[in-house]
Amino acid sequence: MSDSLALLGVKGGPAIRPGSHMPTSMLLRLAGKTILIDAGLGVTRGICDQGVTLTEIDLIVITHLHSDHYLELGPFFHTAWTAGLNRTIPVFGPKGLDAYWAGFQDSMRFDIDLRVRDEGRCDFDSLADIQVIDDVMTFDDITLRSLRNVHPPITDTFALRFEAGDKAVAFSGDTAYMDEMAPFAKGADLLVHEAMLRDGVEALCARMTNGDERLRTHILRSHTDAVDVGRIARDAGVRQLALSHMVPDGDPDFTDQHWEDAVRQHWDGPFFLGKDGMKITL
């Protein structure tokens, strides 16, 4: 198994529409382990589309409690369970993720108990070992470092850096621009950073039918302009840069060239404009 990253879902926000990508999730294969980073809508199908069985997942990390990052965590576990999962998977995430896990089990209690009795399934409740993210955590030969990022109004929201041997992969998580990101990602083989196009945000909000000015305020104060993403990658001296969690998504008025032009103002290295299912070799 070669080290790689698959972008399973690359759009920012939970809504999907005709022509859009799916919400955020990524599949990291590093040091012989298969790690799921975030679990937005569609993640279970996305894993399978990579030729990976659901029972192969070794670790799950959730960056923060916005629905586009953990909506399908419970359904993933339930589907993996029915596909043969019979062991505990560690899940690193922010405070409060355990309440989601308990609530999901409660919502599915009839089905879970029925399948245990009627089909001989193993215990479901113990499949996820929910642990609160710390500054430094280890998982076998992998070191996970976290950095609290800037994504108001949420405070328990994290950038991640995975290190194993001579490999390092950094993920911004959802965040406004922050000076600390470049040192955190320094020298990484790959930086995956969220991004927005400001003009695209204005177009998105103008078409919104069930939000108000607060949505625009949230997006602009909580995310990073694509121009600044290029600057971060340059200052960090990373080997490769990929964009994910992009806002807007699926808008024909904002093409791949708009993203390329923004990033290339400061970044001239290898660049991947995220697409659902894209696989990047580390």
PDB file of C-alpha atoms in Angstrom, residues 11-17 20-23 41 67-68 208 249:
ATOM      1  CA  LYS A  11     -17.090  21.201  -1.411  1.00  0.00           C
ATOM      2  CA  GLY A  12     -17.467  23.640   1.419  1.00  0.00           C
ATOM      3  CA  GLY A  13     -20.751  23.481   3.338  1.00  0.00           C
ATOM      4  CA  PRO A  14     -23.377  20.766   3.752  1.00  0.00           C
ATOM      5  CA  ALA A  15     -25.745  21.492   0.854  1.00  0.00           C
ATOM      6  CA  ILE A  16     -25.517  19.554  -2.400  1.00  0.00           C
ATOM      7  CA  ARG A  17     -27.087  20.533  -5.711  1.00  0.00           C
ATOM      8  CA  SER A  20     -21.862  20.110  -7.042  1.00  0.00           C
ATOM      9  CA  HIS A  21     -19.211  18.012  -5.358  1.00  0.00           C
ATOM     10  CA  MET A  22     -19.842  16.232  -2.056  1.00  0.00           C
ATOM     11  CA  PRO A  23     -19.035  17.658   1.406  1.00  0.00           C
ATOM     12  CA  LEU A  41     -22.295  13.302   3.472  1.00  0.00           C
ATOM     13  CA  SER A  67     -22.354  18.937   9.893  1.00  0.00           C
ATOM     14  CA  ASP A  68     -20.420  18.779   6.608  1.00  0.00           C
ATOM     15  CA  MET A 208     -29.521  31.915  -0.877  1.00  0.00           C
ATOM     16  CA  ASP A 249     -18.779  24.932  -5.556  1.00  0.00           C
TER      17      ASP A 249
END
